[in-house]
mmCIF file with all atom_site columns, C-alpha atoms in Angstrom:
data_model
loop_
_atom_site.group_PDB
_atom_site.id
_atom_site.type_symbol
_atom_site.label_atom_id
_atom_site.label_alt_id
_atom_site.label_comp_id
_atom_site.label_asym_id
_atom_site.label_entity_id
_atom_site.label_seq_id
_atom_site.pdbx_PDB_ins_code
_atom_site.Cartn_x
_atom_site.Cartn_y
_atom_site.Cartn_z
_atom_site.occupancy
_atom_site.B_iso_or_equiv
_atom_site.pdbx_formal_charge
_atom_site.auth_seq_id
_atom_site.auth_comp_id
_atom_site.auth_asym_id
_atom_site.auth_atom_id
_atom_site.pdbx_PDB_model_num
ATOM 1   C CA . MET A 1 1   ? -6.171  -1.204 2.566  1.00 90.00 ? 1   MET A CA 1
ATOM 2   C CA . LEU A 1 2   ? -4.080  1.527  4.162  1.00 94.00 ? 2   LEU A CA 1
ATOM 3   C CA . ILE A 1 3   ? -5.851  4.904  4.038  1.00 96.00 ? 3   ILE A CA 1
ATOM 4   C CA . VAL A 1 4   ? -4.313  8.207  5.121  1.00 96.00 ? 4   VAL A CA 1
ATOM 5   C CA . LEU A 1 5   ? -6.477  11.202 5.999  1.00 95.00 ? 5   LEU A CA 1
ATOM 6   C CA . LEU A 1 6   ? -4.733  14.540 5.518  1.00 94.00 ? 6   LEU A CA 1
ATOM 7   C CA . GLY A 1 7   ? -5.980  17.990 6.460  1.00 91.00 ? 7   GLY A CA 1
ATOM 8   C CA . PRO A 1 8   ? -5.185  20.975 8.687  1.00 88.00 ? 8   PRO A CA 1
ATOM 9   C CA . PRO A 1 9   ? -5.976  21.122 12.428 1.00 84.00 ? 9   PRO A CA 1
ATOM 10  C CA . ALA A 1 10  ? -9.760  20.755 13.019 1.00 85.00 ? 10  ALA A CA 1
ATOM 11  C CA . ALA A 1 11  ? -10.469 19.651 9.443  1.00 91.00 ? 11  ALA A CA 1
ATOM 12  C CA . GLY A 1 12  ? -12.442 16.711 10.858 1.00 89.00 ? 12  GLY A CA 1
ATOM 13  C CA . LYS A 1 13  ? -9.918  13.938 10.256 1.00 90.00 ? 13  LYS A CA 1
ATOM 14  C CA . GLY A 1 14  ? -10.629 12.216 13.577 1.00 86.00 ? 14  GLY A CA 1
ATOM 15  C CA . THR A 1 15  ? -14.401 12.392 13.214 1.00 88.00 ? 15  THR A CA 1
ATOM 16  C CA . GLN A 1 16  ? -14.356 11.006 9.690  1.00 94.00 ? 16  GLN A CA 1
ATOM 17  C CA . ALA A 1 17  ? -11.778 8.346  10.534 1.00 93.00 ? 17  ALA A CA 1
ATOM 18  C CA . GLU A 1 18  ? -13.967 7.021  13.352 1.00 91.00 ? 18  GLU A CA 1
ATOM 19  C CA . ARG A 1 19  ? -16.964 6.762  11.046 1.00 94.00 ? 19  ARG A CA 1
ATOM 20  C CA . LEU A 1 20  ? -14.923 5.166  8.283  1.00 94.00 ? 20  LEU A CA 1
ATOM 21  C CA . SER A 1 21  ? -13.404 2.707  10.741 1.00 94.00 ? 21  SER A CA 1
ATOM 22  C CA . GLU A 1 22  ? -16.861 1.535  11.786 1.00 94.00 ? 22  GLU A CA 1
ATOM 23  C CA . TYR A 1 23  ? -18.130 1.448  8.197  1.00 94.00 ? 23  TYR A CA 1
ATOM 24  C CA . LEU A 1 24  ? -15.129 -0.413 6.752  1.00 93.00 ? 24  LEU A CA 1
ATOM 25  C CA . GLY A 1 25  ? -14.268 -2.507 9.811  1.00 93.00 ? 25  GLY A CA 1
ATOM 26  C CA . THR A 1 26  ? -10.730 -1.119 9.725  1.00 94.00 ? 26  THR A CA 1
ATOM 27  C CA . PRO A 1 27  ? -8.722  0.054  12.775 1.00 95.00 ? 27  PRO A CA 1
ATOM 28  C CA . HIS A 1 28  ? -8.508  3.824  13.255 1.00 95.00 ? 28  HIS A CA 1
ATOM 29  C CA . ILE A 1 29  ? -5.030  4.932  14.279 1.00 94.00 ? 29  ILE A CA 1
ATOM 30  C CA . SER A 1 30  ? -4.870  8.496  15.533 1.00 89.00 ? 30  SER A CA 1
ATOM 31  C CA . ALA A 1 31  ? -1.421  9.943  16.099 1.00 84.00 ? 31  ALA A CA 1
ATOM 32  C CA . GLY A 1 32  ? -2.975  12.562 18.360 1.00 78.00 ? 32  GLY A CA 1
ATOM 33  C CA . ASP A 1 33  ? -4.745  9.947  20.504 1.00 83.00 ? 33  ASP A CA 1
ATOM 34  C CA . ILE A 1 34  ? -1.564  7.920  20.849 1.00 83.00 ? 34  ILE A CA 1
ATOM 35  C CA . LEU A 1 35  ? 0.330   10.996 21.984 1.00 80.00 ? 35  LEU A CA 1
ATOM 36  C CA . ARG A 1 36  ? -2.391  12.232 24.375 1.00 79.00 ? 36  ARG A CA 1
ATOM 37  C CA . ARG A 1 37  ? -2.660  8.772  25.961 1.00 82.00 ? 37  ARG A CA 1
ATOM 38  C CA . SER A 1 38  ? 1.096   8.692  26.400 1.00 83.00 ? 38  SER A CA 1
ATOM 39  C CA . ILE A 1 39  ? 1.041   12.172 27.946 1.00 85.00 ? 39  ILE A CA 1
ATOM 40  C CA . LYS A 1 40  ? -1.757  11.185 30.346 1.00 85.00 ? 40  LYS A CA 1
ATOM 41  C CA . ASP A 1 41  ? 0.156   8.044  31.354 1.00 87.00 ? 41  ASP A CA 1
ATOM 42  C CA . LYS A 1 42  ? 3.379   10.073 31.620 1.00 88.00 ? 42  LYS A CA 1
ATOM 43  C CA . THR A 1 43  ? 5.329   7.648  29.457 1.00 85.00 ? 43  THR A CA 1
ATOM 44  C CA . PRO A 1 44  ? 8.742   8.654  28.051 1.00 84.00 ? 44  PRO A CA 1
ATOM 45  C CA . LEU A 1 45  ? 7.030   9.275  24.681 1.00 81.00 ? 45  LEU A CA 1
ATOM 46  C CA . GLY A 1 46  ? 4.390   11.425 26.347 1.00 84.00 ? 46  GLY A CA 1
ATOM 47  C CA . ASN A 1 47  ? 6.854   13.498 28.337 1.00 86.00 ? 47  ASN A CA 1
ATOM 48  C CA . ALA A 1 48  ? 8.946   14.167 25.247 1.00 85.00 ? 48  ALA A CA 1
ATOM 49  C CA . ALA A 1 49  ? 5.938   14.988 23.074 1.00 84.00 ? 49  ALA A CA 1
ATOM 50  C CA . LEU A 1 50  ? 4.324   17.359 25.593 1.00 85.00 ? 50  LEU A CA 1
ATOM 51  C CA . LEU A 1 51  ? 7.176   19.831 25.279 1.00 85.00 ? 51  LEU A CA 1
ATOM 52  C CA . TYR A 1 52  ? 6.373   20.288 21.588 1.00 84.00 ? 52  TYR A CA 1
ATOM 53  C CA . ILE A 1 53  ? 2.554   20.027 21.632 1.00 76.00 ? 53  ILE A CA 1
ATOM 54  C CA . ASN A 1 54  ? 2.036   22.797 24.193 1.00 78.00 ? 54  ASN A CA 1
ATOM 55  C CA . LYS A 1 55  ? 3.938   25.185 21.935 1.00 79.00 ? 55  LYS A CA 1
ATOM 56  C CA . GLY A 1 56  ? 1.914   24.205 18.859 1.00 76.00 ? 56  GLY A CA 1
ATOM 57  C CA . GLU A 1 57  ? 4.928   22.484 17.319 1.00 79.00 ? 57  GLU A CA 1
ATOM 58  C CA . PHE A 1 58  ? 5.054   19.091 15.619 1.00 72.00 ? 58  PHE A CA 1
ATOM 59  C CA . VAL A 1 59  ? 6.475   16.185 17.564 1.00 79.00 ? 59  VAL A CA 1
ATOM 60  C CA . PRO A 1 60  ? 9.858   15.188 16.010 1.00 86.00 ? 60  PRO A CA 1
ATOM 61  C CA . ASP A 1 61  ? 9.610   12.591 13.248 1.00 85.00 ? 61  ASP A CA 1
ATOM 62  C CA . GLU A 1 62  ? 11.552  9.883  15.041 1.00 86.00 ? 62  GLU A CA 1
ATOM 63  C CA . ILE A 1 63  ? 9.284   9.969  18.121 1.00 83.00 ? 63  ILE A CA 1
ATOM 64  C CA . ILE A 1 64  ? 5.915   9.693  16.402 1.00 86.00 ? 64  ILE A CA 1
ATOM 65  C CA . THR A 1 65  ? 7.115   7.432  13.577 1.00 89.00 ? 65  THR A CA 1
ATOM 66  C CA . ALA A 1 66  ? 8.285   4.810  16.057 1.00 84.00 ? 66  ALA A CA 1
ATOM 67  C CA . ALA A 1 67  ? 4.921   4.910  17.844 1.00 84.00 ? 67  ALA A CA 1
ATOM 68  C CA . ILE A 1 68  ? 2.915   4.564  14.620 1.00 89.00 ? 68  ILE A CA 1
ATOM 69  C CA . LYS A 1 69  ? 5.052   1.727  13.265 1.00 88.00 ? 69  LYS A CA 1
ATOM 70  C CA . GLU A 1 70  ? 4.623   -0.167 16.527 1.00 83.00 ? 70  GLU A CA 1
ATOM 71  C CA . ARG A 1 71  ? 0.838   0.234  16.280 1.00 88.00 ? 71  ARG A CA 1
ATOM 72  C CA . LEU A 1 72  ? 0.701   -0.827 12.605 1.00 91.00 ? 72  LEU A CA 1
ATOM 73  C CA . ALA A 1 73  ? 2.636   -3.985 13.463 1.00 88.00 ? 73  ALA A CA 1
ATOM 74  C CA . GLN A 1 74  ? -0.210  -5.249 15.660 1.00 90.00 ? 74  GLN A CA 1
ATOM 75  C CA . LYS A 1 75  ? -2.418  -8.079 14.418 1.00 94.00 ? 75  LYS A CA 1
ATOM 76  C CA . ASP A 1 76  ? -5.588  -6.034 13.877 1.00 94.00 ? 76  ASP A CA 1
ATOM 77  C CA . CYS A 1 77  ? -3.802  -3.938 11.231 1.00 93.00 ? 77  CYS A CA 1
ATOM 78  C CA . VAL A 1 78  ? -2.728  -6.838 9.016  1.00 90.00 ? 78  VAL A CA 1
ATOM 79  C CA . GLU A 1 79  ? -5.437  -6.130 6.446  1.00 90.00 ? 79  GLU A CA 1
ATOM 80  C CA . GLY A 1 80  ? -5.207  -2.347 6.703  1.00 91.00 ? 80  GLY A CA 1
ATOM 81  C CA . ALA A 1 81  ? -5.789  0.733  8.818  1.00 95.00 ? 81  ALA A CA 1
ATOM 82  C CA . LEU A 1 82  ? -6.974  4.333  8.755  1.00 95.00 ? 82  LEU A CA 1
ATOM 83  C CA . LEU A 1 83  ? -4.249  6.805  9.654  1.00 95.00 ? 83  LEU A CA 1
ATOM 84  C CA . ASP A 1 84  ? -5.297  10.160 11.084 1.00 91.00 ? 84  ASP A CA 1
ATOM 85  C CA . GLY A 1 85  ? -2.643  12.772 11.867 1.00 84.00 ? 85  GLY A CA 1
ATOM 86  C CA . PHE A 1 86  ? 0.197   10.767 10.350 1.00 92.00 ? 86  PHE A CA 1
ATOM 87  C CA . PRO A 1 87  ? 2.259   11.269 8.298  1.00 93.00 ? 87  PRO A CA 1
ATOM 88  C CA . ARG A 1 88  ? 2.715   15.005 8.777  1.00 87.00 ? 88  ARG A CA 1
ATOM 89  C CA . THR A 1 89  ? 6.041   15.431 7.013  1.00 89.00 ? 89  THR A CA 1
ATOM 90  C CA . ILE A 1 90  ? 7.686   13.955 3.946  1.00 92.00 ? 90  ILE A CA 1
ATOM 91  C CA . PRO A 1 91  ? 10.307  12.073 6.052  1.00 92.00 ? 91  PRO A CA 1
ATOM 92  C CA . GLN A 1 92  ? 7.425   10.466 7.965  1.00 92.00 ? 92  GLN A CA 1
ATOM 93  C CA . ALA A 1 93  ? 5.742   9.527  4.685  1.00 95.00 ? 93  ALA A CA 1
ATOM 94  C CA . GLU A 1 94  ? 8.978   8.012  3.374  1.00 95.00 ? 94  GLU A CA 1
ATOM 95  C CA . ALA A 1 95  ? 9.245   5.888  6.524  1.00 93.00 ? 95  ALA A CA 1
ATOM 96  C CA . LEU A 1 96  ? 5.714   4.564  5.978  1.00 92.00 ? 96  LEU A CA 1
ATOM 97  C CA . ARG A 1 97  ? 4.680   2.047  3.350  1.00 90.00 ? 97  ARG A CA 1
ATOM 98  C CA . LEU A 1 98  ? 2.840   3.647  0.435  1.00 94.00 ? 98  LEU A CA 1
ATOM 99  C CA . PRO A 1 99  ? -0.869  4.056  1.293  1.00 95.00 ? 99  PRO A CA 1
ATOM 100 C CA . ASP A 1 100 ? -3.536  2.727  -1.039 1.00 94.00 ? 100 ASP A CA 1
ATOM 101 C CA . LYS A 1 101 ? -5.423  6.013  -0.810 1.00 95.00 ? 101 LYS A CA 1
ATOM 102 C CA . VAL A 1 102 ? -4.691  9.478  0.597  1.00 96.00 ? 102 VAL A CA 1
ATOM 103 C CA . ILE A 1 103 ? -7.684  11.757 1.182  1.00 96.00 ? 103 ILE A CA 1
ATOM 104 C CA . ASP A 1 104 ? -7.059  15.436 1.867  1.00 95.00 ? 104 ASP A CA 1
ATOM 105 C CA . ILE A 1 105 ? -9.935  17.132 3.727  1.00 96.00 ? 105 ILE A CA 1
ATOM 106 C CA . ASP A 1 106 ? -9.875  20.749 2.577  1.00 94.00 ? 106 ASP A CA 1
ATOM 107 C CA . VAL A 1 107 ? -11.348 23.433 4.892  1.00 93.00 ? 107 VAL A CA 1
ATOM 108 C CA . PRO A 1 108 ? -10.824 27.254 4.834  1.00 92.00 ? 108 PRO A CA 1
ATOM 109 C CA . ARG A 1 109 ? -8.735  28.725 7.675  1.00 88.00 ? 109 ARG A CA 1
ATOM 110 C CA . GLY A 1 110 ? -11.582 30.861 9.099  1.00 89.00 ? 110 GLY A CA 1
ATOM 111 C CA . VAL A 1 111 ? -13.812 27.799 9.479  1.00 91.00 ? 111 VAL A CA 1
ATOM 112 C CA . LEU A 1 112 ? -10.982 25.871 11.152 1.00 89.00 ? 112 LEU A CA 1
ATOM 113 C CA . LEU A 1 113 ? -10.390 28.621 13.728 1.00 88.00 ? 113 LEU A CA 1
ATOM 114 C CA . LYS A 1 114 ? -14.075 28.707 14.663 1.00 88.00 ? 114 LYS A CA 1
ATOM 115 C CA . ARG A 1 115 ? -14.111 24.940 15.075 1.00 86.00 ? 115 ARG A CA 1
ATOM 116 C CA . ILE A 1 116 ? -11.036 24.911 17.307 1.00 86.00 ? 116 ILE A CA 1
ATOM 117 C CA . THR A 1 117 ? -11.913 27.764 19.646 1.00 86.00 ? 117 THR A CA 1
ATOM 118 C CA . GLY A 1 118 ? -15.405 26.333 20.162 1.00 88.00 ? 118 GLY A CA 1
ATOM 119 C CA . ARG A 1 119 ? -14.278 22.745 20.764 1.00 86.00 ? 119 ARG A CA 1
ATOM 120 C CA . ARG A 1 120 ? -14.881 21.080 24.134 1.00 89.00 ? 120 ARG A CA 1
ATOM 121 C CA . VAL A 1 121 ? -13.755 17.595 25.195 1.00 89.00 ? 121 VAL A CA 1
ATOM 122 C CA . CYS A 1 122 ? -15.135 15.249 27.858 1.00 89.00 ? 122 CYS A CA 1
ATOM 123 C CA . GLN A 1 123 ? -12.633 14.523 30.624 1.00 88.00 ? 123 GLN A CA 1
ATOM 124 C CA . SER A 1 124 ? -14.032 11.013 31.093 1.00 89.00 ? 124 SER A CA 1
ATOM 125 C CA . CYS A 1 125 ? -14.686 9.543  27.633 1.00 90.00 ? 125 CYS A CA 1
ATOM 126 C CA . ASN A 1 126 ? -12.889 12.031 25.318 1.00 84.00 ? 126 ASN A CA 1
ATOM 127 C CA . LYS A 1 127 ? -16.065 12.699 23.309 1.00 84.00 ? 127 LYS A CA 1
ATOM 128 C CA . VAL A 1 128 ? -15.785 15.980 21.397 1.00 84.00 ? 128 VAL A CA 1
ATOM 129 C CA . PHE A 1 129 ? -18.439 18.734 21.400 1.00 84.00 ? 129 PHE A CA 1
ATOM 130 C CA . HIS A 1 130 ? -18.750 22.233 19.934 1.00 82.00 ? 130 HIS A CA 1
ATOM 131 C CA . VAL A 1 131 ? -20.339 25.168 21.737 1.00 85.00 ? 131 VAL A CA 1
ATOM 132 C CA . ASP A 1 132 ? -22.542 25.965 18.727 1.00 81.00 ? 132 ASP A CA 1
ATOM 133 C CA . SER A 1 133 ? -24.303 22.606 18.902 1.00 78.00 ? 133 SER A CA 1
ATOM 134 C CA . MET A 1 134 ? -24.205 21.781 22.633 1.00 76.00 ? 134 MET A CA 1
ATOM 135 C CA . THR A 1 135 ? -27.551 21.349 24.417 1.00 73.00 ? 135 THR A CA 1
ATOM 136 C CA . GLY A 1 136 ? -26.130 21.172 27.949 1.00 73.00 ? 136 GLY A CA 1
ATOM 137 C CA . TYR A 1 137 ? -23.013 21.769 30.002 1.00 76.00 ? 137 TYR A CA 1
ATOM 138 C CA . GLY A 1 138 ? -21.644 18.257 30.305 1.00 82.00 ? 138 GLY A CA 1
ATOM 139 C CA . CYS A 1 139 ? -21.243 14.954 28.497 1.00 89.00 ? 139 CYS A CA 1
ATOM 140 C CA . ASP A 1 140 ? -23.884 12.217 28.265 1.00 83.00 ? 140 ASP A CA 1
ATOM 141 C CA . CYS A 1 141 ? -21.568 10.000 30.302 1.00 90.00 ? 141 CYS A CA 1
ATOM 142 C CA . GLY A 1 142 ? -21.620 12.504 33.172 1.00 86.00 ? 142 GLY A CA 1
ATOM 143 C CA . GLY A 1 143 ? -18.100 13.766 32.598 1.00 89.00 ? 143 GLY A CA 1
ATOM 144 C CA . ASN A 1 144 ? -17.127 17.424 32.678 1.00 89.00 ? 144 ASN A CA 1
ATOM 145 C CA . LEU A 1 145 ? -16.067 19.250 29.533 1.00 91.00 ? 145 LEU A CA 1
ATOM 146 C CA . TYR A 1 146 ? -12.792 21.087 29.184 1.00 89.00 ? 146 TYR A CA 1
ATOM 147 C CA . ILE A 1 147 ? -10.804 23.087 26.636 1.00 87.00 ? 147 ILE A CA 1
ATOM 148 C CA . ARG A 1 148 ? -7.673  21.350 25.462 1.00 84.00 ? 148 ARG A CA 1
ATOM 149 C CA . GLU A 1 149 ? -4.487  23.321 26.026 1.00 81.00 ? 149 GLU A CA 1
ATOM 150 C CA . ASP A 1 150 ? -3.813  23.363 22.291 1.00 79.00 ? 150 ASP A CA 1
ATOM 151 C CA . ASP A 1 151 ? -7.328  24.628 21.406 1.00 84.00 ? 151 ASP A CA 1
ATOM 152 C CA . THR A 1 152 ? -6.518  28.330 21.599 1.00 85.00 ? 152 THR A CA 1
ATOM 153 C CA . GLU A 1 153 ? -6.217  30.921 18.840 1.00 87.00 ? 153 GLU A CA 1
ATOM 154 C CA . GLU A 1 154 ? -2.499  31.391 19.540 1.00 87.00 ? 154 GLU A CA 1
ATOM 155 C CA . VAL A 1 155 ? -1.654  27.698 19.402 1.00 86.00 ? 155 VAL A CA 1
ATOM 156 C CA . PHE A 1 156 ? -3.890  27.261 16.354 1.00 86.00 ? 156 PHE A CA 1
ATOM 157 C CA . ALA A 1 157 ? -1.916  29.954 14.525 1.00 87.00 ? 157 ALA A CA 1
ATOM 158 C CA . ALA A 1 158 ? 1.341   28.135 15.298 1.00 87.00 ? 158 ALA A CA 1
ATOM 159 C CA . ARG A 1 159 ? -0.122  24.770 14.285 1.00 84.00 ? 159 ARG A CA 1
ATOM 160 C CA . ALA A 1 160 ? -1.550  26.196 11.062 1.00 85.00 ? 160 ALA A CA 1
ATOM 161 C CA . ASP A 1 161 ? 1.785   27.763 10.138 1.00 87.00 ? 161 ASP A CA 1
ATOM 162 C CA . ASN A 1 162 ? 3.586   24.482 10.845 1.00 84.00 ? 162 ASN A CA 1
ATOM 163 C CA . TYR A 1 163 ? 0.994   22.623 8.783  1.00 86.00 ? 163 TYR A CA 1
ATOM 164 C CA . ASN A 1 164 ? 1.492   24.955 5.820  1.00 88.00 ? 164 ASN A CA 1
ATOM 165 C CA . ARG A 1 165 ? 5.268   24.646 6.072  1.00 89.00 ? 165 ARG A CA 1
ATOM 166 C CA . LEU A 1 166 ? 5.657   20.925 6.774  1.00 84.00 ? 166 LEU A CA 1
ATOM 167 C CA . THR A 1 167 ? 2.490   19.056 5.789  1.00 87.00 ? 167 THR A CA 1
ATOM 168 C CA . LEU A 1 168 ? 1.203   20.827 2.688  1.00 88.00 ? 168 LEU A CA 1
ATOM 169 C CA . PRO A 1 169 ? 4.157   19.442 0.674  1.00 93.00 ? 169 PRO A CA 1
ATOM 170 C CA . LEU A 1 170 ? 2.664   15.983 1.302  1.00 94.00 ? 170 LEU A CA 1
ATOM 171 C CA . LYS A 1 171 ? -0.156  16.822 -1.087 1.00 93.00 ? 171 LYS A CA 1
ATOM 172 C CA . ASP A 1 172 ? 2.294   17.170 -3.986 1.00 94.00 ? 172 ASP A CA 1
ATOM 173 C CA . TYR A 1 173 ? 4.257   14.145 -2.755 1.00 96.00 ? 173 TYR A CA 1
ATOM 174 C CA . TYR A 1 174 ? 1.215   11.843 -2.803 1.00 97.00 ? 174 TYR A CA 1
ATOM 175 C CA . ALA A 1 175 ? -0.285  13.446 -5.927 1.00 96.00 ? 175 ALA A CA 1
ATOM 176 C CA . LYS A 1 176 ? 2.838   12.575 -7.891 1.00 96.00 ? 176 LYS A CA 1
ATOM 177 C CA . LEU A 1 177 ? 2.477   8.997  -6.677 1.00 96.00 ? 177 LEU A CA 1
ATOM 178 C CA . GLY A 1 178 ? -1.129  8.913  -7.867 1.00 95.00 ? 178 GLY A CA 1
ATOM 179 C CA . ARG A 1 179 ? -2.595  8.404  -4.415 1.00 95.00 ? 179 ARG A CA 1
ATOM 180 C CA . LEU A 1 180 ? -4.140  11.798 -3.527 1.00 96.00 ? 180 LEU A CA 1
ATOM 181 C CA . THR A 1 181 ? -7.775  12.918 -3.719 1.00 96.00 ? 181 THR A CA 1
ATOM 182 C CA . VAL A 1 182 ? -8.950  16.275 -2.297 1.00 95.00 ? 182 VAL A CA 1
ATOM 183 C CA . VAL A 1 183 ? -12.382 16.334 -0.625 1.00 96.00 ? 183 VAL A CA 1
ATOM 184 C CA . ASP A 1 184 ? -14.379 19.418 0.378  1.00 96.00 ? 184 ASP A CA 1
ATOM 185 C CA . GLY A 1 185 ? -14.432 19.386 4.196  1.00 95.00 ? 185 GLY A CA 1
ATOM 186 C CA . THR A 1 186 ? -17.088 22.064 4.688  1.00 93.00 ? 186 THR A CA 1
ATOM 187 C CA . GLY A 1 187 ? -20.721 21.332 5.437  1.00 90.00 ? 187 GLY A CA 1
ATOM 188 C CA . SER A 1 188 ? -22.153 18.739 7.801  1.00 89.00 ? 188 SER A CA 1
ATOM 189 C CA . LYS A 1 189 ? -20.250 15.688 9.036  1.00 90.00 ? 189 LYS A CA 1
ATOM 190 C CA . ASN A 1 190 ? -22.623 13.497 7.030  1.00 94.00 ? 190 ASN A CA 1
ATOM 191 C CA . GLU A 1 191 ? -21.982 15.436 3.829  1.00 96.00 ? 191 GLU A CA 1
ATOM 192 C CA . VAL A 1 192 ? -18.213 15.123 4.220  1.00 96.00 ? 192 VAL A CA 1
ATOM 193 C CA . PHE A 1 193 ? -18.548 11.415 5.027  1.00 97.00 ? 193 PHE A CA 1
ATOM 194 C CA . GLU A 1 194 ? -20.568 10.807 1.857  1.00 96.00 ? 194 GLU A CA 1
ATOM 195 C CA . ARG A 1 195 ? -17.931 12.601 -0.227 1.00 96.00 ? 195 ARG A CA 1
ATOM 196 C CA . ILE A 1 196 ? -15.192 10.410 1.232  1.00 96.00 ? 196 ILE A CA 1
ATOM 197 C CA . LEU A 1 197 ? -17.205 7.231  0.645  1.00 95.00 ? 197 LEU A CA 1
ATOM 198 C CA . GLU A 1 198 ? -17.743 8.259  -2.957 1.00 94.00 ? 198 GLU A CA 1
ATOM 199 C CA . VAL A 1 199 ? -13.974 8.583  -3.395 1.00 92.00 ? 199 VAL A CA 1
ATOM 200 C CA . LEU A 1 200 ? -13.326 5.147  -1.896 1.00 90.00 ? 200 LEU A CA 1
ATOM 201 C CA . GLU A 1 201 ? -16.130 3.423  -3.802 1.00 86.00 ? 201 GLU A CA 1
ATOM 202 C CA . ASN A 1 202 ? -14.888 4.874  -7.095 1.00 79.00 ? 202 ASN A CA 1
ATOM 203 C CA . GLU A 1 203 ? -11.629 3.014  -6.514 1.00 63.00 ? 203 GLU A CA 1
ATOM 204 C CA . HIS A 1 204 ? -13.347 -0.350 -6.826 1.00 50.00 ? 204 HIS A CA 1
#
């Protein structure tokens, strides 16, 4: 089963995809992780993508689509995958095979901004924290925490505007194809996870 998680920046797509991946035994493919790894390794993809990401802009369709298709072609994705952060535009969706289910995680803009500006990431293991729930100043693995360059109010505003302009049309696109379900993304991570599971279980 191919599942796509939609939602604005900081809606919790990555968090829920990781949990779903473990629960379903399906690979989690994060467009953001692929790009950040490429940037860290200074690959041609990473160098090209960095120019757009630091300005809060979407990476051009042809760059990210090629990377996602290459990942989906690997053996562990034969029976399905969870896509997080892709597709983000209708051309990307048209280049992808039709998902079995598209889940849109809906969160108000004010909640998203608070999540982003309070987010901290471990330099060693990439675990994500939030200042409101942190009990210390570092990660359990011993790594230091940092603020991602794109986790600022200014970049969030640009990303949110791009999302509204380019990605929101995907909701209508997938709704017309009978694949879209909207899930309330507020509340605890467990509450959101249970809502998503209910959607998936109702399909069987």
